[in-house]
Amino acid sequence: MFDRLKLIEKQYKDIQDKLSSGKLEVKEMTTLLKESSSIQEIVEVYHFYLEKEKELKDLEALIEDNKEDDLVELAKFERDEIEQILIDTEERLKILLLPKDPNDEKNVIMEIKGAAGGDEANIFAGDLFRMYSKYAETKNWKIEILNAMEGSMGGFTSIEFMVSGKLVYSFLKYESGVHRVQRVPETESMGRVHTSTATVLVMPEAEEVELDVKWEDIRFDTYNSSGPGGQSVNTTKSAVRLTHIPTGIAVACQEGKSQHENRDKAFRLLKTRIYDQMIEAQMEKEDAERRSLVGRGERSEKIRTYNYPQNRVSDHRIGLTLQRLDAIIEGKLDLILEPLLNEFQKRQLIGEQV
């Protein structure tokens, strides 16, 4: 590990020397700045480790050379503290050196659909969209709705939206799967608790360099936008449906103000769905043991339960239960996502050491 750290430290120094030379083209400078940013934390933590390691050696020399009991006792106490700091820092370095997901820095397109439970499932889908929207606000991310079909009693039968900002996929990639809610619906006159579900899909946005989708492979259809219950909300065919003929993947968009805007949004959504299908096919080829549930939630898998009567949220993949539903549904998702990330990193470390 420390041989790798020395190489990364040298790489970081070489990048800084190039950046300070003043002889770089804009494109090369942008690439180097990105590389520098990706390893800066590793180098800083490594330097901190080396500083503490030197402090430990100095203290051990002091203990060995000194005969004053009080001073030796104080030095031993400080030595014990630094030894623990070194242990903790080494663990942090191991995590920082884990292979990075190439999609971590990407924006995402999310899809939320009401599933089992009729109107209540659609209302829950709306609650999840609101939860993710509030979480995005805390991260200074931007949300753009690409396509939405409202439920007749509220919420959404389906909503697709883009989340853009810093490291979006790294935080939201664990959200794919079936989300279950247990609560008394507003329409329930007897006060009985019902169970409903909504499905969440998180896809990293495809970049031009990764995917070449040709317009000649796409069927382009237009139709009138519709609102809750399917009624038409305008008389012009501004809504757009794109079908990728080679894969059969179809997407629709009606949120834009014009057919041109909807076509652009639908094309971004279509590329992302094709890219996501490629990722799924690649993962199917990998060994099942290496594909941790935390790494990417199976789409048919029940990953989380939101129990309103008991103010409880349970993430079934890692056995985590929190009595903080009121906070989480208001966007404090880090309460769940941070333990998920920690568990994923621990499993990666175990896999790397086997």
Short mmCIF file of C-alpha atoms in Angstrom, two decimals:
data_model
loop_
_atom_site.label_atom_id
_atom_site.label_comp_id
_atom_site.label_asym_id
_atom_site.label_seq_id
_atom_site.Cartn_x
_atom_site.Cartn_y
_atom_site.Cartn_z
CA MET A 1 0.00 0.00 0.00
CA PHE A 2 2.74 2.46 0.92
CA ASP A 3 4.57 1.80 -2.38
CA ARG A 4 1.36 2.86 -4.15
CA LEU A 5 1.12 5.95 -1.96
CA LYS A 6 4.67 6.98 -2.85
CA LEU A 7 3.87 6.65 -6.56
CA ILE A 8 0.68 8.70 -6.15
CA GLU A 9 2.61 11.36 -4.22
CA LYS A 10 5.14 11.57 -7.09
CA GLN A 11 2.33 11.72 -9.66
CA TYR A 12 0.70 14.58 -7.72
CA LYS A 13 3.99 16.50 -7.55
CA ASP A 14 4.59 16.04 -11.30
CA ILE A 15 1.08 17.34 -12.04
CA GLN A 16 1.62 20.41 -9.83
CA ASP A 17 4.93 21.13 -11.60
CA LYS A 18 3.22 20.97 -15.00
CA LEU A 19 0.33 23.15 -13.85
CA SER A 20 2.72 25.81 -12.55
CA SER A 21 4.79 25.83 -15.75
CA GLY A 22 2.38 28.15 -17.59
CA LYS A 23 2.94 26.24 -20.84
CA LEU A 24 -0.27 24.19 -21.04
CA GLU A 25 -3.13 24.30 -23.51
CA VAL A 26 -6.59 24.72 -21.96
CA LYS A 27 -7.58 21.10 -22.69
CA GLU A 28 -4.44 19.64 -21.10
CA MET A 29 -4.77 21.96 -18.11
CA THR A 30 -8.39 20.84 -17.58
CA THR A 31 -7.33 17.17 -17.70
CA LEU A 32 -4.48 17.72 -15.23
CA LEU A 33 -6.69 19.68 -12.84
CA LYS A 34 -9.17 16.81 -12.83
CA GLU A 35 -6.37 14.27 -12.18
CA SER A 36 -4.98 16.46 -9.41
CA SER A 37 -8.38 16.77 -7.75
CA SER A 38 -8.92 13.00 -7.86
CA ILE A 39 -5.74 12.22 -5.86
CA GLN A 40 -5.36 15.37 -3.73
CA GLU A 41 -7.14 13.92 -0.68
CA ILE A 42 -5.03 10.74 -0.83
CA VAL A 43 -1.81 12.78 -0.85
CA GLU A 44 -2.97 15.05 1.99
CA VAL A 45 -3.95 12.10 4.20
CA TYR A 46 -0.67 10.32 3.36
CA HIS A 47 1.30 13.42 4.40
CA PHE A 48 -0.70 13.57 7.64
CA TYR A 49 0.18 9.90 8.26
CA LEU A 50 3.89 10.59 7.70
CA GLU A 51 3.80 13.55 10.11
CA LYS A 52 2.20 11.44 12.83
CA GLU A 53 4.67 8.61 12.15
CA LYS A 54 7.56 11.06 12.72
CA GLU A 55 5.91 12.33 15.93
CA LEU A 56 5.68 8.73 17.15
CA LYS A 57 9.38 8.09 16.51
CA ASP A 58 10.32 11.29 18.35
CA LEU A 59 8.19 10.30 21.35
CA GLU A 60 9.67 6.80 21.45
CA ALA A 61 13.17 8.31 21.43
CA LEU A 62 12.14 10.68 24.24
CA ILE A 63 10.79 7.80 26.34
CA GLU A 64 13.95 5.77 25.81
CA ASP A 65 16.36 8.62 26.66
CA ASN A 66 14.50 10.25 29.57
CA LYS A 67 14.38 9.11 33.17
CA GLU A 68 11.88 11.64 34.57
CA ASP A 69 8.81 9.63 35.53
CA ASP A 70 6.26 12.42 34.94
CA LEU A 71 7.64 13.28 31.52
CA VAL A 72 7.85 9.63 30.50
CA GLU A 73 4.24 9.02 31.58
CA LEU A 74 3.02 12.01 29.58
CA ALA A 75 5.02 10.90 26.54
CA LYS A 76 3.58 7.37 26.80
CA PHE A 77 0.05 8.79 26.93
CA GLU A 78 0.72 10.87 23.79
CA ARG A 79 2.34 7.85 22.12
CA ASP A 80 -0.80 5.75 22.67
CA GLU A 81 -2.97 8.49 21.16
CA ILE A 82 -0.77 8.81 18.07
CA GLU A 83 -0.65 5.03 17.59
CA GLN A 84 -4.47 5.00 17.44
CA ILE A 85 -4.46 7.96 15.03
CA LEU A 86 -2.05 6.05 12.78
CA ILE A 87 -4.30 2.96 12.82
CA ASP A 88 -7.37 5.06 11.92
CA THR A 89 -5.49 6.98 9.23
CA GLU A 90 -4.20 3.77 7.65
CA GLU A 91 -7.78 2.48 7.42
CA ARG A 92 -8.83 5.74 5.79
CA LEU A 93 -6.00 5.43 3.27
CA LYS A 94 -7.11 1.89 2.40
CA ILE A 95 -10.59 3.20 1.60
CA LEU A 96 -9.24 6.12 -0.42
CA LEU A 97 -7.16 3.69 -2.49
CA LEU A 98 -10.17 1.52 -3.40
CA PRO A 99 -10.94 1.41 -7.14
CA LYS A 100 -13.22 4.30 -8.10
CA ASP A 101 -16.48 3.71 -9.93
CA PRO A 102 -15.97 5.42 -13.32
CA ASN A 103 -19.54 6.70 -13.14
CA ASP A 104 -19.24 8.32 -9.69
CA GLU A 105 -18.80 11.87 -10.96
CA LYS A 106 -21.67 11.69 -13.45
CA ASN A 107 -25.12 13.20 -13.33
CA VAL A 108 -27.98 10.73 -13.12
CA ILE A 109 -31.40 10.19 -14.60
CA MET A 110 -33.85 8.76 -12.10
CA GLU A 111 -37.20 7.10 -12.66
CA ILE A 112 -39.78 6.64 -9.91
CA LYS A 113 -42.96 4.63 -10.55
CA GLY A 114 -45.94 3.81 -8.39
CA ALA A 115 -46.10 0.00 -8.19
CA ALA A 116 -48.28 -2.17 -5.93
CA GLY A 117 -51.01 -0.26 -4.11
CA GLY A 118 -52.87 1.79 -6.71
CA ASP A 119 -53.40 5.45 -5.83
CA GLU A 120 -51.45 5.14 -2.58
CA ALA A 121 -48.44 3.80 -4.50
CA ASN A 122 -48.56 6.81 -6.82
CA ILE A 123 -48.80 9.17 -3.84
CA PHE A 124 -45.78 7.43 -2.30
CA ALA A 125 -43.88 7.84 -5.59
CA GLY A 126 -44.59 11.57 -5.26
CA ASP A 127 -43.29 11.53 -1.67
CA LEU A 128 -40.06 9.86 -2.83
CA PHE A 129 -39.60 12.46 -5.57
CA ARG A 130 -40.05 15.22 -2.98
CA MET A 131 -37.53 13.47 -0.67
CA TYR A 132 -34.90 13.28 -3.42
CA SER A 133 -35.62 16.89 -4.43
CA LYS A 134 -35.03 18.11 -0.88
CA TYR A 135 -31.86 16.03 -0.64
CA ALA A 136 -30.66 17.57 -3.90
CA GLU A 137 -31.18 21.03 -2.40
CA THR A 138 -28.85 20.19 0.50
CA LYS A 139 -26.16 19.15 -2.02
CA ASN A 140 -26.71 22.17 -4.31
CA TRP A 141 -27.73 19.83 -7.12
CA LYS A 142 -30.15 20.76 -9.89
CA ILE A 143 -33.25 18.74 -10.76
CA GLU A 144 -34.83 18.82 -14.22
CA ILE A 145 -38.05 16.90 -14.86
CA LEU A 146 -37.90 15.04 -18.18
CA ASN A 147 -41.24 13.27 -18.18
CA ALA A 148 -44.07 12.93 -15.65
CA MET A 149 -47.46 11.23 -15.51
CA GLU A 150 -49.45 12.43 -12.52
CA GLY A 151 -51.68 10.10 -10.56
CA SER A 152 -55.41 10.83 -10.41
CA MET A 153 -55.27 11.20 -6.60
CA GLY A 154 -51.86 12.88 -6.48
CA GLY A 155 -48.25 11.81 -6.80
CA PHE A 156 -47.03 10.15 -9.97
CA THR A 157 -47.68 6.94 -11.82
CA SER A 158 -44.25 7.66 -13.32
CA ILE A 159 -41.71 10.48 -13.20
CA GLU A 160 -38.31 10.71 -14.85
CA PHE A 161 -35.89 13.46 -13.95
CA MET A 162 -32.22 14.42 -14.23
CA VAL A 163 -30.13 15.26 -11.17
CA SER A 164 -26.98 17.21 -12.02
CA GLY A 165 -24.18 18.41 -9.78
CA LYS A 166 -21.03 17.21 -8.06
CA LEU A 167 -20.60 13.43 -7.55
CA VAL A 168 -24.33 12.79 -7.94
CA TYR A 169 -24.08 9.14 -8.98
CA SER A 170 -21.67 8.32 -6.14
CA PHE A 171 -24.41 9.26 -3.64
CA LEU A 172 -27.56 8.01 -5.40
CA LYS A 173 -26.40 4.79 -7.09
CA TYR A 174 -27.61 2.68 -4.15
CA GLU A 175 -31.23 3.83 -4.51
CA SER A 176 -32.29 1.49 -7.34
CA GLY A 177 -34.86 -1.05 -6.20
CA VAL A 178 -38.28 -1.45 -4.61
CA HIS A 179 -39.19 1.01 -1.85
CA ARG A 180 -42.03 -0.04 0.44
CA VAL A 181 -44.28 2.20 2.53
CA GLN A 182 -46.48 1.18 5.48
CA ARG A 183 -49.02 3.77 6.60
CA VAL A 184 -52.71 4.64 6.81
CA PRO A 185 -53.74 6.12 3.44
CA GLU A 186 -55.80 9.33 3.45
CA THR A 187 -58.54 7.43 1.63
CA GLU A 188 -58.70 4.74 4.36
CA SER A 189 -61.80 5.37 6.50
CA MET A 190 -61.13 2.50 8.94
CA GLY A 191 -57.63 3.69 9.92
CA ARG A 192 -55.93 0.49 8.78
CA VAL A 193 -52.25 0.41 7.83
CA HIS A 194 -51.68 -0.44 4.17
CA THR A 195 -48.49 -1.55 2.41
CA SER A 196 -47.67 -0.06 -0.99
CA THR A 197 -44.55 0.05 -3.13
CA ALA A 198 -42.78 2.26 -5.64
CA THR A 199 -39.80 1.40 -7.81
CA VAL A 200 -36.75 3.62 -8.15
CA LEU A 201 -34.22 3.38 -10.96
CA VAL A 202 -30.94 5.35 -10.97
CA MET A 203 -28.95 5.54 -14.21
CA PRO A 204 -25.66 7.39 -14.82
CA GLU A 205 -25.99 9.86 -17.68
CA ALA A 206 -24.32 8.64 -20.86
CA GLU A 207 -21.63 10.86 -22.35
CA GLU A 208 -21.11 11.38 -26.08
CA VAL A 209 -17.72 9.66 -26.05
CA GLU A 210 -19.17 6.52 -24.45
CA LEU A 211 -22.16 5.95 -26.69
CA ASP A 212 -22.82 6.61 -30.36
CA VAL A 213 -26.57 6.64 -30.91
CA LYS A 214 -27.52 7.48 -34.51
CA TRP A 215 -30.76 9.25 -35.38
CA GLU A 216 -31.26 6.88 -38.32
CA ASP A 217 -31.72 4.09 -35.73
CA ILE A 218 -34.50 5.97 -33.94
CA ARG A 219 -38.23 6.12 -34.69
CA PHE A 220 -39.60 9.57 -33.91
CA ASP A 221 -43.30 9.98 -32.94
CA THR A 222 -45.26 12.96 -31.64
CA TYR A 223 -48.52 13.16 -29.69
CA ASN A 224 -50.56 15.55 -27.55
CA SER A 225 -49.38 16.05 -23.95
CA SER A 226 -51.67 14.55 -21.32
CA GLY A 227 -52.37 15.25 -17.67
CA PRO A 228 -53.80 13.20 -14.78
CA GLY A 229 -56.18 10.52 -15.97
CA GLY A 230 -54.92 10.82 -19.53
CA GLN A 231 -56.81 13.95 -20.54
CA SER A 232 -55.17 16.10 -23.21
CA VAL A 233 -53.66 19.31 -21.88
CA ASN A 234 -52.81 20.93 -25.21
CA THR A 235 -53.88 20.72 -28.84
CA THR A 236 -50.41 20.69 -30.43
CA LYS A 237 -48.32 17.56 -30.78
CA SER A 238 -45.45 18.77 -28.59
CA ALA A 239 -44.97 15.51 -26.69
CA VAL A 240 -42.30 13.23 -28.14
CA ARG A 241 -41.67 9.49 -28.13
CA LEU A 242 -38.35 8.04 -29.32
CA THR A 243 -37.83 4.33 -29.99
CA HIS A 244 -34.34 2.92 -30.49
CA ILE A 245 -34.95 0.24 -33.10
CA PRO A 246 -31.85 -1.96 -32.45
CA THR A 247 -32.64 -2.38 -28.74
CA GLY A 248 -36.39 -1.71 -28.67
CA ILE A 249 -35.93 0.85 -25.89
CA ALA A 250 -38.59 3.59 -25.98
CA VAL A 251 -38.80 6.85 -24.04
CA ALA A 252 -41.26 9.74 -23.95
CA CYS A 253 -41.09 13.38 -22.90
CA GLN A 254 -43.82 15.99 -22.59
CA GLU A 255 -42.49 18.40 -19.95
CA GLY A 256 -40.83 20.85 -22.36
CA LYS A 257 -42.56 23.87 -23.86
CA SER A 258 -41.91 22.82 -27.44
CA GLN A 259 -41.48 19.72 -29.54
CA HIS A 260 -37.81 20.63 -30.08
CA GLU A 261 -37.17 20.87 -26.32
CA ASN A 262 -38.95 17.57 -25.68
CA ARG A 263 -36.96 15.88 -28.44
CA ASP A 264 -33.65 16.97 -26.88
CA LYS A 265 -34.71 15.81 -23.42
CA ALA A 266 -36.00 12.50 -24.77
CA PHE A 267 -32.74 11.91 -26.66
CA ARG A 268 -30.70 12.38 -23.46
CA LEU A 269 -33.03 9.99 -21.65
CA LEU A 270 -32.83 7.43 -24.46
CA LYS A 271 -29.01 7.45 -24.50
CA THR A 272 -28.93 7.01 -20.73
CA ARG A 273 -31.31 4.02 -20.90
CA ILE A 274 -29.21 2.38 -23.62
CA TYR A 275 -26.05 3.01 -21.58
CA ASP A 276 -27.72 1.59 -18.47
CA GLN A 277 -28.67 -1.55 -20.39
CA MET A 278 -25.02 -1.92 -21.42
CA ILE A 279 -23.92 -1.64 -17.78
CA GLU A 280 -26.52 -4.24 -16.72
CA ALA A 281 -25.31 -6.67 -19.41
CA GLN A 282 -21.72 -6.18 -18.29
CA MET A 283 -22.59 -6.78 -14.65
CA GLU A 284 -24.47 -9.98 -15.52
CA LYS A 285 -21.18 -11.38 -16.78
CA GLU A 286 -19.39 -10.68 -13.52
CA ASP A 287 -19.16 -13.18 -10.70
CA ALA A 288 -22.25 -13.00 -8.48
CA GLU A 289 -20.18 -12.93 -5.31
CA ARG A 290 -18.40 -9.77 -6.44
CA ARG A 291 -21.67 -8.01 -7.20
CA SER A 292 -22.58 -6.93 -3.68
CA LEU A 293 -26.20 -5.92 -3.17
CA VAL A 294 -24.93 -2.64 -1.86
CA GLY A 295 -22.97 -2.09 -5.06
CA ARG A 296 -26.17 -1.83 -7.09
CA GLY A 297 -29.64 -2.64 -5.83
CA GLU A 298 -31.41 -5.30 -7.85
CA ARG A 299 -34.44 -3.76 -9.47
CA SER A 300 -36.85 -6.40 -8.27
CA GLU A 301 -35.40 -6.29 -4.77
CA LYS A 302 -37.16 -4.71 -1.78
CA ILE A 303 -34.40 -2.48 -0.49
CA ARG A 304 -36.10 -0.21 2.05
CA THR A 305 -39.27 0.11 4.14
CA TYR A 306 -40.74 3.40 5.35
CA ASN A 307 -43.01 2.72 8.34
CA TYR A 308 -44.98 5.87 9.21
CA PRO A 309 -46.83 4.71 12.37
CA GLN A 310 -43.48 3.88 14.04
CA ASN A 311 -41.47 6.71 12.39
CA ARG A 312 -39.09 3.97 11.21
CA VAL A 313 -36.95 3.44 8.10
CA SER A 314 -35.26 0.08 7.50
CA ASP A 315 -32.69 -0.62 4.82
CA HIS A 316 -32.86 -4.38 4.33
CA ARG A 317 -29.53 -4.76 2.51
CA ILE A 318 -27.41 -3.84 5.52
CA GLY A 319 -29.87 -4.49 8.37
CA LEU A 320 -30.07 -0.80 9.31
CA THR A 321 -33.13 0.54 11.17
CA LEU A 322 -33.54 4.19 12.16
CA GLN A 323 -36.39 5.87 14.04
CA ARG A 324 -35.86 8.96 11.87
CA LEU A 325 -38.44 8.65 9.10
CA ASP A 326 -39.64 12.22 9.66
CA ALA A 327 -36.13 13.57 9.00
CA ILE A 328 -35.28 11.22 6.12
CA ILE A 329 -38.47 11.91 4.16
CA GLU A 330 -37.63 15.62 4.47
CA GLY A 331 -34.38 15.03 2.59
CA LYS A 332 -31.86 14.05 5.29
CA LEU A 333 -30.89 11.00 3.23
CA ASP A 334 -27.28 10.96 4.40
CA LEU A 335 -28.58 9.23 7.54
CA ILE A 336 -29.11 6.18 5.29
CA LEU A 337 -26.59 6.75 2.50
CA GLU A 338 -23.49 7.15 4.68
CA PRO A 339 -23.92 3.73 6.38
CA LEU A 340 -24.57 2.19 2.95
CA LEU A 341 -21.34 3.67 1.60
CA ASN A 342 -19.39 2.49 4.65
CA GLU A 343 -20.72 -1.05 4.26
CA PHE A 344 -19.91 -1.10 0.56
CA GLN A 345 -16.35 0.07 1.24
CA LYS A 346 -15.88 -2.59 3.94
CA ARG A 347 -17.01 -5.31 1.52
CA GLN A 348 -14.62 -3.98 -1.12
CA LEU A 349 -11.76 -4.11 1.39
CA ILE A 350 -12.58 -7.70 2.35
CA GLY A 351 -12.71 -8.68 -1.32
CA GLU A 352 -9.39 -7.00 -1.97
CA GLN A 353 -7.70 -8.81 0.91
CA VAL A 354 -8.98 -12.31 0.08
#
